[in-house]
GROMACS .gro file of C-alpha atoms in nm:
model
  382
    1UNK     CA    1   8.529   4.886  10.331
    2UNK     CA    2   8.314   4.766  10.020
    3UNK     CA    3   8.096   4.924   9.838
    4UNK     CA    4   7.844   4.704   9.978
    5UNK     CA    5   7.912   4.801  10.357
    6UNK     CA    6   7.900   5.159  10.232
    7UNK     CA    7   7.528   5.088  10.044
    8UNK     CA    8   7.373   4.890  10.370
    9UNK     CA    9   7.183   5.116  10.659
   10UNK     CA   10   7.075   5.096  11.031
   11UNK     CA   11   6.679   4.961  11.023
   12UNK     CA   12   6.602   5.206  11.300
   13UNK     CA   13   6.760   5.493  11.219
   14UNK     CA   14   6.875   5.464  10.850
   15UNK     CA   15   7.246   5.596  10.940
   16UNK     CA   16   7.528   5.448  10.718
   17UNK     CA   17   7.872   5.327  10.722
   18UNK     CA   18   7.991   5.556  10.472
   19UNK     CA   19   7.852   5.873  10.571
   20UNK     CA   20   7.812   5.870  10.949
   21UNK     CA   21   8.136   5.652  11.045
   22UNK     CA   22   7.945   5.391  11.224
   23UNK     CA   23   7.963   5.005  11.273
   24UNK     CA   24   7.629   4.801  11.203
   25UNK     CA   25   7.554   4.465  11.346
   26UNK     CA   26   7.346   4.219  11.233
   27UNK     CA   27   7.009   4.077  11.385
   28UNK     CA   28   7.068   3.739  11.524
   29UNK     CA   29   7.022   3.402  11.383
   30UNK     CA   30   6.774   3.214  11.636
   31UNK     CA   31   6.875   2.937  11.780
   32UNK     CA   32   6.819   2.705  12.085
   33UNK     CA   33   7.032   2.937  12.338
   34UNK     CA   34   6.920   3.257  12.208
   35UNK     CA   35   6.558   3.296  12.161
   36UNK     CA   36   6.513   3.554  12.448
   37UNK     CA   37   6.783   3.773  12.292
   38UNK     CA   38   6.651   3.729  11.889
   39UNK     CA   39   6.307   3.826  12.057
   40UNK     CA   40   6.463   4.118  12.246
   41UNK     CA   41   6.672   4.192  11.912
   42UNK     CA   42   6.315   4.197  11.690
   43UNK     CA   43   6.083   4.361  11.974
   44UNK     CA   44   6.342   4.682  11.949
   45UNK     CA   45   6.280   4.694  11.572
   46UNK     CA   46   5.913   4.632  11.550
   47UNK     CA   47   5.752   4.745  11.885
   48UNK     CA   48   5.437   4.667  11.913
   49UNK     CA   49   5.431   4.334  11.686
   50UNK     CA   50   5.417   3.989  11.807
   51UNK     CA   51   5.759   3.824  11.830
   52UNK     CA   52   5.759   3.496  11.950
   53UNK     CA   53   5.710   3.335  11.613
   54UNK     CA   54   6.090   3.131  11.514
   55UNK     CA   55   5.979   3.185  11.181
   56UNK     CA   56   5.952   3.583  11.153
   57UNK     CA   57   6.290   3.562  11.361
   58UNK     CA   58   6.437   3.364  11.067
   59UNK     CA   59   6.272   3.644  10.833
   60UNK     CA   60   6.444   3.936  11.019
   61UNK     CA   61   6.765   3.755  11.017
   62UNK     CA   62   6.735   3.608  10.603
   63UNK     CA   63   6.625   3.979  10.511
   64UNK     CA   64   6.976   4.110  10.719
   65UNK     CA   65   6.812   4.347  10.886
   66UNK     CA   66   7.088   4.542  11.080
   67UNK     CA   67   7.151   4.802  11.345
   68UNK     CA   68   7.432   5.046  11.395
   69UNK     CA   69   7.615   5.106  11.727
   70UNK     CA   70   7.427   5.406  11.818
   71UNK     CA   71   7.133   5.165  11.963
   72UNK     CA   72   7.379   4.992  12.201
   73UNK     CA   73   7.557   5.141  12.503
   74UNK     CA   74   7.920   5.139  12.604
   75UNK     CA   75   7.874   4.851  12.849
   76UNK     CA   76   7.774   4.612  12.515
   77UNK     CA   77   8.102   4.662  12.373
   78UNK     CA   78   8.396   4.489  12.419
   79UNK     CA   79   8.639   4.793  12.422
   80UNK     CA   80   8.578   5.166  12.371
   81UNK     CA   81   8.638   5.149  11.945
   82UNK     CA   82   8.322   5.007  11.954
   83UNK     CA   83   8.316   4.742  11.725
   84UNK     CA   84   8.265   4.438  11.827
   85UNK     CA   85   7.954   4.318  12.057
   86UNK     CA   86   7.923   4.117  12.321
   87UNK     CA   87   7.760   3.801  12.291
   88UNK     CA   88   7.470   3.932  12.606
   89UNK     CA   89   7.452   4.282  12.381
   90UNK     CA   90   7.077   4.389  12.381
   91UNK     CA   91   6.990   4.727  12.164
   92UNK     CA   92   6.828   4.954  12.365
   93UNK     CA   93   6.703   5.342  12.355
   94UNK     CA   94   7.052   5.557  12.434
   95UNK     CA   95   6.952   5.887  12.571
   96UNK     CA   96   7.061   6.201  12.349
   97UNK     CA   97   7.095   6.608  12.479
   98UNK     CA   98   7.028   6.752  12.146
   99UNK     CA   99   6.959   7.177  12.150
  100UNK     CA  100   6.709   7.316  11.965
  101UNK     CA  101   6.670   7.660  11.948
  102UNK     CA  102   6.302   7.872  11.848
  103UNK     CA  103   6.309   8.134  11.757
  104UNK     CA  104   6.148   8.415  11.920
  105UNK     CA  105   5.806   8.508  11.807
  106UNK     CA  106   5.778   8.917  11.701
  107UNK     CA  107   5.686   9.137  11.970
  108UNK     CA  108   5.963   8.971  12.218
  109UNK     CA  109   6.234   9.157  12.302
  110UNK     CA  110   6.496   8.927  12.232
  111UNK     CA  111   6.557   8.565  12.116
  112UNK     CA  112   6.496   8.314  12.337
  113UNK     CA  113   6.606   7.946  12.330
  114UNK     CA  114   6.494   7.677  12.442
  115UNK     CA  115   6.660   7.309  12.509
  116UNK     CA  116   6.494   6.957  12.508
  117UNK     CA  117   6.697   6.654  12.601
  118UNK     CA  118   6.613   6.327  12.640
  119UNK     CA  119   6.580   6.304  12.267
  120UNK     CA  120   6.569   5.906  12.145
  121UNK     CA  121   6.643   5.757  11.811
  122UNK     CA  122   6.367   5.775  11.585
  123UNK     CA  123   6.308   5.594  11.204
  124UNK     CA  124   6.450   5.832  10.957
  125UNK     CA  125   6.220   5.704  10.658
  126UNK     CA  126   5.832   5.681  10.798
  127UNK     CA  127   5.754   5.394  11.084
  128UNK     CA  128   5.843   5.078  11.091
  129UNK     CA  129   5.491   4.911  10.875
  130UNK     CA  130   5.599   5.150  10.608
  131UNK     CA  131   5.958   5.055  10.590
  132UNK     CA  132   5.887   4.709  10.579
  133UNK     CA  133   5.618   4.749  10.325
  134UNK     CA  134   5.856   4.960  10.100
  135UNK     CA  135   5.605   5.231  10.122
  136UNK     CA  136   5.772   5.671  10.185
  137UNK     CA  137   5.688   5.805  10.542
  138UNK     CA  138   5.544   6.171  10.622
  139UNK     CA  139   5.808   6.399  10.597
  140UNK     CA  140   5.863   6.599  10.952
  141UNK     CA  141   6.031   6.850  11.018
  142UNK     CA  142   6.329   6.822  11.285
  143UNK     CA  143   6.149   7.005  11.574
  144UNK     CA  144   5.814   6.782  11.574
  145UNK     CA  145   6.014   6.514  11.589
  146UNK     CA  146   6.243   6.625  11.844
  147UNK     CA  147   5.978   6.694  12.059
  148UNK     CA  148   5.755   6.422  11.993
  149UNK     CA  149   6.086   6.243  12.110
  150UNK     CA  150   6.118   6.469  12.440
  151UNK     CA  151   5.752   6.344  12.557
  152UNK     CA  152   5.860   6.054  12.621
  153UNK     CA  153   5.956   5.890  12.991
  154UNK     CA  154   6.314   5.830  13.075
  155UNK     CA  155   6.351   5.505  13.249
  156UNK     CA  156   6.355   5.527  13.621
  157UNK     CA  157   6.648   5.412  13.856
  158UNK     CA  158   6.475   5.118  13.958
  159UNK     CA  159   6.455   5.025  13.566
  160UNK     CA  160   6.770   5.080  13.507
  161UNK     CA  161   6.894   4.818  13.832
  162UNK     CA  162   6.686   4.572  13.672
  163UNK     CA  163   6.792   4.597  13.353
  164UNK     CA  164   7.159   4.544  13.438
  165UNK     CA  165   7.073   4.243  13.665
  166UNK     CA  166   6.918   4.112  13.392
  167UNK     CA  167   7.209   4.141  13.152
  168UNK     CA  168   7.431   3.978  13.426
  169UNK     CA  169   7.289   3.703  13.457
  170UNK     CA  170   7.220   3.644  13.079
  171UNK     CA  171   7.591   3.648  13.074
  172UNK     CA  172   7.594   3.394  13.357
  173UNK     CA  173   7.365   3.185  13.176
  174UNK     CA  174   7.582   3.143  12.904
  175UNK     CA  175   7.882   3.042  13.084
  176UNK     CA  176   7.701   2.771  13.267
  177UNK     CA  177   7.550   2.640  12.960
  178UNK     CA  178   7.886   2.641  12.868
  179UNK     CA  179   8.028   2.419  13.159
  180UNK     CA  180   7.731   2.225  13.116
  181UNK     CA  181   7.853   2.093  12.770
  182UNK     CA  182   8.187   2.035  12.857
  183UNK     CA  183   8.109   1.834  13.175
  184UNK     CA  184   7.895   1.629  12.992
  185UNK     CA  185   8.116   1.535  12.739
  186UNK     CA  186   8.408   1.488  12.984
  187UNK     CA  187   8.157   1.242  13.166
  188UNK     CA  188   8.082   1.086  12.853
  189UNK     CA  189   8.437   0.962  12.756
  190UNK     CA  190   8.499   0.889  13.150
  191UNK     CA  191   8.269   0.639  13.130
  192UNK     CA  192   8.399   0.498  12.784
  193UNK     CA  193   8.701   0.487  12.925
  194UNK     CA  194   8.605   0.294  13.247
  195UNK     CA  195   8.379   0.073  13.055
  196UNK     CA  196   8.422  -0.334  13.083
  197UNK     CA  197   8.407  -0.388  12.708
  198UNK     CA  198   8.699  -0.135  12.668
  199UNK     CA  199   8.890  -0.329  12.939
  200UNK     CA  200   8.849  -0.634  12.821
  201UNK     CA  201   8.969  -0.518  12.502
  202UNK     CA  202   9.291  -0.375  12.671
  203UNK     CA  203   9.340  -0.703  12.807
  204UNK     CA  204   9.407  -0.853  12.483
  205UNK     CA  205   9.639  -0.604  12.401
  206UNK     CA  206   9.972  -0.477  12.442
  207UNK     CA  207  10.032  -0.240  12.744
  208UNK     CA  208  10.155   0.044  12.525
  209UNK     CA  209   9.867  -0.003  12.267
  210UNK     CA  210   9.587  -0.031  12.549
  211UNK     CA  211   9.771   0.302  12.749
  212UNK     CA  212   9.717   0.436  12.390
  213UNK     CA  213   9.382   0.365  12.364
  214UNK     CA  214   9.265   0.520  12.722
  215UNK     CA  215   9.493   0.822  12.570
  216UNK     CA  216   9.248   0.901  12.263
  217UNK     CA  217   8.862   0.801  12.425
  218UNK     CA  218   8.969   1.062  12.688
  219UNK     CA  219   9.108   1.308  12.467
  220UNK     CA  220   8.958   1.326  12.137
  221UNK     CA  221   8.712   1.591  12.174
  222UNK     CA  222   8.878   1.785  12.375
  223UNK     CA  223   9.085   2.152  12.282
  224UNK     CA  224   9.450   2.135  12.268
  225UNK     CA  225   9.517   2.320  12.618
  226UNK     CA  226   9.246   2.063  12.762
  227UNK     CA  227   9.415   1.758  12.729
  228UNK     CA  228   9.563   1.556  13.012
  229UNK     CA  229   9.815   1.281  12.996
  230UNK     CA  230   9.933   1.062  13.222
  231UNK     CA  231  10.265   1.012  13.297
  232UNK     CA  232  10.285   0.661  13.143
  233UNK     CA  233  10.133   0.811  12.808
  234UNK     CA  234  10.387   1.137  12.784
  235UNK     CA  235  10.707   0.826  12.829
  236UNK     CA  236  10.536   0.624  12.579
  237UNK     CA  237  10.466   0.930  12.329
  238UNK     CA  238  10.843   1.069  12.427
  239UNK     CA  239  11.006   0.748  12.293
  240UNK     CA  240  10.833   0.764  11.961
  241UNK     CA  241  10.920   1.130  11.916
  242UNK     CA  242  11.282   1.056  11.994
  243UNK     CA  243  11.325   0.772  11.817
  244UNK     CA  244  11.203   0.988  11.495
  245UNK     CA  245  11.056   1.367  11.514
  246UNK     CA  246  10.885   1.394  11.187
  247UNK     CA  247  10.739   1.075  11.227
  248UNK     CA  248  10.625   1.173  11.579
  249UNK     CA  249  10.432   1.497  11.376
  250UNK     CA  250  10.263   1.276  11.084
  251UNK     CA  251  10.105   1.088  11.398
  252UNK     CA  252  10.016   1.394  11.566
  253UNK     CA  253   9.816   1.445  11.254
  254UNK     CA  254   9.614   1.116  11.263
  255UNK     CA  255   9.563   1.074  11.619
  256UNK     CA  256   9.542   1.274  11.914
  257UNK     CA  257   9.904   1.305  12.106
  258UNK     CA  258  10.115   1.511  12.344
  259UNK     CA  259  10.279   1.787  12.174
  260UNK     CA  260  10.641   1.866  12.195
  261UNK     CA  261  10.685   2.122  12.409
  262UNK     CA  262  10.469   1.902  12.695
  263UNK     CA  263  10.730   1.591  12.604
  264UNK     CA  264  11.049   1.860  12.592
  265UNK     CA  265  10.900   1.972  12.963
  266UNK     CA  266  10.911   1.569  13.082
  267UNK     CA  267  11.250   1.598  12.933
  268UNK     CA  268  11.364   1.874  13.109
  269UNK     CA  269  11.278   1.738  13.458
  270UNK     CA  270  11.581   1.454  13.461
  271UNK     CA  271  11.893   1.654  13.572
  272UNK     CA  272  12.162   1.598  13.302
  273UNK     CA  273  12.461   1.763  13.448
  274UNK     CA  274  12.812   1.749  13.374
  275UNK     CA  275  12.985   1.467  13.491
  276UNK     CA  276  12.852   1.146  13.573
  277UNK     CA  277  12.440   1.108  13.519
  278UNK     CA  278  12.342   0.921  13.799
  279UNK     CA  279  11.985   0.892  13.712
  280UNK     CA  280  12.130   0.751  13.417
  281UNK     CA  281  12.323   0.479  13.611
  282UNK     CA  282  12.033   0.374  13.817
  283UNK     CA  283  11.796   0.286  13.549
  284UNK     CA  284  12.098   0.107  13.395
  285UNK     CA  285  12.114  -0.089  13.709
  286UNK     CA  286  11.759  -0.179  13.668
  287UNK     CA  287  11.805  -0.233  13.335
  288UNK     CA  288  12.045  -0.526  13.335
  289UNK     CA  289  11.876  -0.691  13.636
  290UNK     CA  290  11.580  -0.751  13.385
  291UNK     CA  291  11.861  -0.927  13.122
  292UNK     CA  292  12.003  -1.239  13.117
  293UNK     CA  293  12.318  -1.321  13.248
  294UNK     CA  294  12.474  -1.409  12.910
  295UNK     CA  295  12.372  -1.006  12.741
  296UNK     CA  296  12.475  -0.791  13.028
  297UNK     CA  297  12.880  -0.786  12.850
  298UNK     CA  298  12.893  -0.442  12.728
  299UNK     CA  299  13.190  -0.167  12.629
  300UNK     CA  300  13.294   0.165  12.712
  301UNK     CA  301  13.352   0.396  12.461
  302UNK     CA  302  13.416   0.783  12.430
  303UNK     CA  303  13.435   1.064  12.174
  304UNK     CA  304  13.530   1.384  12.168
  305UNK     CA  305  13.369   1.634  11.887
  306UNK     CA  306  13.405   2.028  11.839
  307UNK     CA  307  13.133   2.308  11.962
  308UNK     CA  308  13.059   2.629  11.872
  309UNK     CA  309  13.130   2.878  12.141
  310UNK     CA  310  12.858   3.057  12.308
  311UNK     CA  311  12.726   3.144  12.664
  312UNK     CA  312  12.376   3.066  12.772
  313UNK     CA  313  12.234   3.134  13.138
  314UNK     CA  314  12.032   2.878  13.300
  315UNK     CA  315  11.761   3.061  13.561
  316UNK     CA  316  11.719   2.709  13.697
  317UNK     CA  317  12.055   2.607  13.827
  318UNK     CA  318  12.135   2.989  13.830
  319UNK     CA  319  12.423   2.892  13.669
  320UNK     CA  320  12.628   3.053  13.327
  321UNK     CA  321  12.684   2.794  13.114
  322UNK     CA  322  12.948   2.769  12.766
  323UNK     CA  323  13.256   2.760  13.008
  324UNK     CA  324  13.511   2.451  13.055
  325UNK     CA  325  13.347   2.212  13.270
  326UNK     CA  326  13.480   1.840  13.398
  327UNK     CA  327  13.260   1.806  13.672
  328UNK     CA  328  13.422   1.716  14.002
  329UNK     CA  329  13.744   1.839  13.864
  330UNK     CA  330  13.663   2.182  13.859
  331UNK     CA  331  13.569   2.495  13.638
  332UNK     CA  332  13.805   2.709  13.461
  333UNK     CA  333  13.731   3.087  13.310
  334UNK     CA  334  13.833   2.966  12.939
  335UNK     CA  335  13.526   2.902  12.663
  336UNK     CA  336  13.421   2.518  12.589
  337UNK     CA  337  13.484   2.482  12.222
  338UNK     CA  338  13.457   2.091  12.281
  339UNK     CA  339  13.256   1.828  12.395
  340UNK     CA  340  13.380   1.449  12.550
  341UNK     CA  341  13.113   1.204  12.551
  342UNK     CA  342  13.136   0.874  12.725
  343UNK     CA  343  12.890   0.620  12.595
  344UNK     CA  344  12.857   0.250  12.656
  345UNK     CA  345  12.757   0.029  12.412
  346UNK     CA  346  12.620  -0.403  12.410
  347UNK     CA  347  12.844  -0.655  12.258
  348UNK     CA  348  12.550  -0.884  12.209
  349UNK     CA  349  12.233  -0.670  12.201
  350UNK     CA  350  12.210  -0.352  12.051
  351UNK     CA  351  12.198  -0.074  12.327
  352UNK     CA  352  12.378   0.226  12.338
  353UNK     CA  353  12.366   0.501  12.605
  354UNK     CA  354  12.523   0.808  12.692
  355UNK     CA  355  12.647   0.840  13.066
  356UNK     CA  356  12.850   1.141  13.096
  357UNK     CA  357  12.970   1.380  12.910
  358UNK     CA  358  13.198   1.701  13.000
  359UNK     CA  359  13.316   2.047  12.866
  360UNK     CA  360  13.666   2.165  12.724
  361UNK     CA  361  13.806   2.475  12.588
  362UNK     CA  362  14.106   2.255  12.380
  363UNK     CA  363  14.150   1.893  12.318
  364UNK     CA  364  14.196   1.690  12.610
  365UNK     CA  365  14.526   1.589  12.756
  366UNK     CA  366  14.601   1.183  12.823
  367UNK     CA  367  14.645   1.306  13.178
  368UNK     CA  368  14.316   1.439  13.210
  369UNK     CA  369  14.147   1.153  12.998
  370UNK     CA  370  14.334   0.898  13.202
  371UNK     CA  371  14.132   1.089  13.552
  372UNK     CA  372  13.796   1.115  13.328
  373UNK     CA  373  13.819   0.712  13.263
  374UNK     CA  374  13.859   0.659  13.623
  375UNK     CA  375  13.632   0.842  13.743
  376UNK     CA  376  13.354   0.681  13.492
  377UNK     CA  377  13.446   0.316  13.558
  378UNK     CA  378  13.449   0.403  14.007
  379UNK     CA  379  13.123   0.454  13.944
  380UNK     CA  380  13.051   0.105  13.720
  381UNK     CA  381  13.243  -0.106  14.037
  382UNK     CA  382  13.059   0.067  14.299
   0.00000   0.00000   0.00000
């Protein structure tokens, strides 16, 4: 702590950092949303003086006038270190059992003690007018004080009901405000979104660019974990992040897009298993219906290339995975250190896409290569 924190003490009771081992807080800045509280804050540090004025507010809060935790009870905390307020956290009288013992006056057999509780905080440097006018306070000696703090009345149970209520719903007050503001703006870029103008202006476009442009007026302002995308935008996005990742992030940082792990989860949906992808093959099939006659004359071509061996479990498929796998042909106990892709490619446009791929421990034999092949090209005639 600085030398600073150590120097600065509590307005109501003068108690420091340093030397009693408390945390001051200081008097809030008025605003729109928390006049009631900066007048609650101000009223507990001058009683008696008019409050309402924004400008003596501002004056309590330029002039950092503070208050230690001793003026706030455990339910204004956010833990028991007590350190941190909550944002409803109103300072408030905490009720002290303090012993003080008088002595016995002569002719009593005896000393004789006597206890006052209910003892309150009190200024530790004159009253409040002085302290503010820089001006020393009567001295007093602990007893008067302690008693003058016993007179008072201890707020009744009815008091103390109402005061709680009141502190609830302060705290509901401030999340609704809350929801307020975000449903507002949420309705805001709805209707920007839905307007004509935009619409016509997405006519004009491309698809991509006007699914792009929907994407940002309905997602600009919002907070990361508040976006939603459709399932158009995530393909669109996923294409551009595949094609080239660190191109994908430079965009990120200009406009507002899905993030990787929500394109990785899109990803992870379409079952790639070993063997044959039939997902794969029917968007193929869709694929060269959409082509002309004279580009659908394509090749099949496969590769085989070395892994590093190592076992992963998959809790989806519930399945151990790092062993040799060739699909319908079966499992085997031994390690995959290898990897045989299948991959067909255009003659006259360029597309290339891989269609199956499979597992082995060694290289693998013609014999097995010559069932692989066949079993890839049954599936190309059917």
């Amino acid at each position: 702590m600085s030398d600073k924190e150590n120097k600065r003490k509590c307005f109501k009771c003068g108690s420091s950092p340093a030397e009693d081992g408390i945390k001051l807080f200081r008097a809030l800045k008025p605003g729109t949303n928390n006049l009631v509280r900066c007048e609650q804050w101000a009223q507990y540090m001058y009683p008696g003086r008019n409050v309402s004025s924004v400008e003596f507010l501002k004056k309590i809060y330029n002039e950092h006038r503070m208050l230690c935790s001793k003026h706030f009870q455990e339910e204004d905390f956010t833990d028991l270190t007590r350190k941190y307020l909550l944002r409803t956290a109103v300072p408030r009288d905490i009720e002290q059992h303090v012993p003080i013992f008088v002595a016995s006056q002569p002719g009593t057999s005896g000393v004789h003690s006597q206890v006052l509780t209910n003892i309150t905080n009190q200024p530790a440097h004159g009253t409040i007018e002085q302290q503010e006018l820089g001006q020393p306070g009567p001295s007093r000696s602990t007893n008067e004080a302690c008693i003058e703090a016993g007179s008072r009345k201890p707020k009744t149970k009815k008091e103390q009901i109402l005061q709680s209520k009141c502190m609830k719903y302060l705290q509901k007050i401030c999340v609704l405000q809350k929801r307020v503001q975000a449903l507002s703006a949420q309705t805001m870029l709805n209707a920007i979104a839905d307007d004509n103008n935009v619409k016509k202006l997405s006519a004009k476009v491309t698809p991509a660019f006007a699914l792009f442009l929907q994407g940002q007026i309905r997602n600009c302002n919002r907070k990361l974990r508040g976006r939603r995308w459709s399932r158009e935008e995530k393909i669109t996005a996923l294409r551009i992040f595949k094609r080239s990742p660190t191109c994908y992030r430079l965009l990120r940082r200009l406009f507002t897009l899905p993030s990787p792990g929500t394109l990785k989860n899109l990803l992870s949906k379409i079952p790639f298993t070993v063997g044959c992808n039939e997902a794969v093959f029917k968007i193929m099939q869709k694929f060269v219906k959409s082509q002309k006659t004279t580009d659908n004359e394509y090749i099949l071509m496969f590769d085989e290339m070395s892994l590093k061996k190592h076992l992963n479990y998959d809790c989806k498929s519930d399945l151990i995975e790092g062993f040799q796998d060739h699909g319908n042909q079966g499992r085997s106990e031994n390690i995959a250190g290898y990897a045989l892709v299948f991959m067909v490619g255009g003659i006259r446009k360029r597309v290339k896409q891989p269609i199956a791929h499979y597992f082995s421990s060694s290289f693998v034999t013609a014999d097995r290569l010559a069932i692989l092949i066949k079993e890839v090209m049954n599936i190309f005639i059917l």
